[in-house]
Amino acid sequence: MANAVINFANRLQNVLNCTRCADGLAPLLLRLYLAPVFLQAGWNKLSHFEDTAAWFGNPEWGLGLPMPEVMAALAAGTEFLGGILLIVGLAVRWISIPLMVTMLVAAFAVHWENGWLAIADGGSWLANERVMEAQERLSAAKGILQEHGNYSWLTGKGSVVILNNGIEFAITYFVMLLSLFFTGAGRFVSIDYWVAKCCSDK
């Protein structure tokens, strides 16, 4: 009986080992998912740089950070360059570090006070007091739209929601970047892989 169990476990392990030939797929998909997110975020900051720097520096309605122009340039440059490097798979482990720092700053300096949820979903077990209060406002907004607007047209492509702006996305991106930091860019479809292969062949 024990031998049968061991043999079965070995067969299962062999099946899993066969999937290792595609182990570069997960890092590739993570890179391709994250790249447009960071490219867009970086481009938005760069194309509205004065507004971005003002928001970084203003303590009343912004982040109140010192040297706002420098901080804005670092954030924008890291995100935009990081998106490019993720696409081609170059220096992925290195660029993951400043991108993770950027996500932590975003999570704790911008989104933390809003809780976890990105969208205010009153039915979620992660809903905080802010989210629950938003439900009354969402209901009022829907009532106004139903009475005075073309509600079926307005919601024809999706429901009306309230953006809660919690840490959900920033932390999710951080975890994805952390995975890339440990796995690297992946095999075959990254410059990192071919550079490492050329160096090891010499």
PDB file of C-alpha atoms in Angstrom, residues 36-126:
ATOM      1  CA  PRO A  36       0.657  49.059 -19.885  1.00  0.00           C
ATOM      2  CA  VAL A  37      -0.370  49.933 -16.317  1.00  0.00           C
ATOM      3  CA  PHE A  38       2.988  51.566 -15.620  1.00  0.00           C
ATOM      4  CA  LEU A  39       3.380  53.074 -19.079  1.00  0.00           C
ATOM      5  CA  GLN A  40       0.014  54.805 -18.733  1.00  0.00           C
ATOM      6  CA  ALA A  41       0.685  55.980 -15.173  1.00  0.00           C
ATOM      7  CA  GLY A  42       4.118  57.300 -16.088  1.00  0.00           C
ATOM      8  CA  TRP A  43       2.886  58.979 -19.261  1.00  0.00           C
ATOM      9  CA  ASN A  44       0.047  60.695 -17.393  1.00  0.00           C
ATOM     10  CA  LYS A  45       2.503  62.123 -14.873  1.00  0.00           C
ATOM     11  CA  LEU A  46       4.981  63.217 -17.556  1.00  0.00           C
ATOM     12  CA  SER A  47       2.379  64.821 -19.811  1.00  0.00           C
ATOM     13  CA  HIS A  48       0.912  66.807 -16.883  1.00  0.00           C
ATOM     14  CA  PHE A  49       4.176  67.274 -15.036  1.00  0.00           C
ATOM     15  CA  GLU A  50       3.438  70.668 -13.452  1.00  0.00           C
ATOM     16  CA  ASP A  51       0.115  69.435 -12.066  1.00  0.00           C
ATOM     17  CA  THR A  52       1.771  66.215 -10.862  1.00  0.00           C
ATOM     18  CA  ALA A  53       4.554  68.119  -9.088  1.00  0.00           C
ATOM     19  CA  ALA A  54       2.015  70.477  -7.507  1.00  0.00           C
ATOM     20  CA  TRP A  55       0.026  67.498  -6.194  1.00  0.00           C
ATOM     21  CA  PHE A  56       3.187  65.836  -4.871  1.00  0.00           C
ATOM     22  CA  GLY A  57       4.157  68.986  -2.978  1.00  0.00           C
ATOM     23  CA  ASN A  58       0.903  70.476  -1.693  1.00  0.00           C
ATOM     24  CA  PRO A  59       0.187  69.410   1.919  1.00  0.00           C
ATOM     25  CA  GLU A  60      -3.468  70.509   1.852  1.00  0.00           C
ATOM     26  CA  TRP A  61      -4.846  68.659  -1.181  1.00  0.00           C
ATOM     27  CA  GLY A  62      -1.811  66.604  -2.188  1.00  0.00           C
ATOM     28  CA  LEU A  63       0.910  64.456  -0.696  1.00  0.00           C
ATOM     29  CA  GLY A  64       2.995  67.213   0.879  1.00  0.00           C
ATOM     30  CA  LEU A  65       6.290  65.599  -0.143  1.00  0.00           C
ATOM     31  CA  PRO A  66       9.606  67.482  -0.073  1.00  0.00           C
ATOM     32  CA  MET A  67      11.281  68.339  -3.416  1.00  0.00           C
ATOM     33  CA  PRO A  68       8.055  67.664  -5.342  1.00  0.00           C
ATOM     34  CA  GLU A  69       9.581  68.169  -8.800  1.00  0.00           C
ATOM     35  CA  VAL A  70      12.314  65.616  -8.082  1.00  0.00           C
ATOM     36  CA  MET A  71       9.858  63.150  -6.535  1.00  0.00           C
ATOM     37  CA  ALA A  72       7.413  63.542  -9.425  1.00  0.00           C
ATOM     38  CA  ALA A  73      10.207  63.038 -11.963  1.00  0.00           C
ATOM     39  CA  LEU A  74      11.426  59.928 -10.149  1.00  0.00           C
ATOM     40  CA  ALA A  75       7.929  58.427  -9.959  1.00  0.00           C
ATOM     41  CA  ALA A  76       7.041  59.262 -13.560  1.00  0.00           C
ATOM     42  CA  GLY A  77      10.393  58.127 -14.936  1.00  0.00           C
ATOM     43  CA  THR A  78      10.369  54.900 -12.954  1.00  0.00           C
ATOM     44  CA  GLU A  79       6.872  54.001 -14.132  1.00  0.00           C
ATOM     45  CA  PHE A  80       7.398  54.911 -17.789  1.00  0.00           C
ATOM     46  CA  LEU A  81      10.861  53.376 -18.135  1.00  0.00           C
ATOM     47  CA  GLY A  82       9.743  50.421 -16.031  1.00  0.00           C
ATOM     48  CA  GLY A  83       6.868  49.737 -18.403  1.00  0.00           C
ATOM     49  CA  ILE A  84       9.251  49.673 -21.381  1.00  0.00           C
ATOM     50  CA  LEU A  85      11.718  47.364 -19.615  1.00  0.00           C
ATOM     51  CA  LEU A  86       8.918  45.007 -18.591  1.00  0.00           C
ATOM     52  CA  ILE A  87       7.734  44.703 -22.198  1.00  0.00           C
ATOM     53  CA  VAL A  88      11.145  43.678 -23.553  1.00  0.00           C
ATOM     54  CA  GLY A  89      12.185  41.761 -20.434  1.00  0.00           C
ATOM     55  CA  LEU A  90      15.347  43.750 -19.711  1.00  0.00           C
ATOM     56  CA  ALA A  91      16.702  44.290 -16.176  1.00  0.00           C
ATOM     57  CA  VAL A  92      13.360  43.054 -14.836  1.00  0.00           C
ATOM     58  CA  ARG A  93      14.617  42.113 -11.378  1.00  0.00           C
ATOM     59  CA  TRP A  94      16.352  45.487 -11.023  1.00  0.00           C
ATOM     60  CA  ILE A  95      13.452  47.638 -12.239  1.00  0.00           C
ATOM     61  CA  SER A  96      11.050  45.679 -10.008  1.00  0.00           C
ATOM     62  CA  ILE A  97      12.691  47.242  -6.942  1.00  0.00           C
ATOM     63  CA  PRO A  98      11.922  50.944  -7.627  1.00  0.00           C
ATOM     64  CA  LEU A  99       8.521  49.974  -9.030  1.00  0.00           C
ATOM     65  CA  MET A 100       7.718  48.141  -5.775  1.00  0.00           C
ATOM     66  CA  VAL A 101       8.826  51.204  -3.801  1.00  0.00           C
ATOM     67  CA  THR A 102       6.556  53.354  -5.975  1.00  0.00           C
ATOM     68  CA  MET A 103       3.623  51.027  -5.281  1.00  0.00           C
ATOM     69  CA  LEU A 104       4.268  51.090  -1.532  1.00  0.00           C
ATOM     70  CA  VAL A 105       4.392  54.896  -1.541  1.00  0.00           C
ATOM     71  CA  ALA A 106       1.142  54.955  -3.530  1.00  0.00           C
ATOM     72  CA  ALA A 107      -0.518  52.461  -1.191  1.00  0.00           C
ATOM     73  CA  PHE A 108       0.445  54.111   2.079  1.00  0.00           C
ATOM     74  CA  ALA A 109       0.693  57.801   1.142  1.00  0.00           C
ATOM     75  CA  VAL A 110      -2.289  58.010  -1.221  1.00  0.00           C
ATOM     76  CA  HIS A 111      -4.712  55.113  -0.755  1.00  0.00           C
ATOM     77  CA  TRP A 112      -4.252  53.840   2.814  1.00  0.00           C
ATOM     78  CA  GLU A 113      -6.939  55.954   4.482  1.00  0.00           C
ATOM     79  CA  ASN A 114      -9.528  54.617   2.005  1.00  0.00           C
ATOM     80  CA  GLY A 115      -9.142  50.999   3.091  1.00  0.00           C
ATOM     81  CA  TRP A 116      -8.645  48.004   0.807  1.00  0.00           C
ATOM     82  CA  LEU A 117     -11.326  48.236  -1.878  1.00  0.00           C
ATOM     83  CA  ALA A 118     -10.713  50.087  -5.135  1.00  0.00           C
ATOM     84  CA  ILE A 119     -14.465  50.186  -5.885  1.00  0.00           C
ATOM     85  CA  ALA A 120     -16.970  50.958  -3.111  1.00  0.00           C
ATOM     86  CA  ASP A 121     -18.764  47.606  -2.807  1.00  0.00           C
ATOM     87  CA  GLY A 122     -21.024  47.584   0.226  1.00  0.00           C
ATOM     88  CA  GLY A 123     -21.523  43.820  -0.062  1.00  0.00           C
ATOM     89  CA  SER A 124     -17.833  43.037   0.409  1.00  0.00           C
ATOM     90  CA  TRP A 125     -16.537  41.712   3.721  1.00  0.00           C
ATOM     91  CA  LEU A 126     -13.673  44.192   3.221  1.00  0.00           C
TER      92      LEU A 126
END
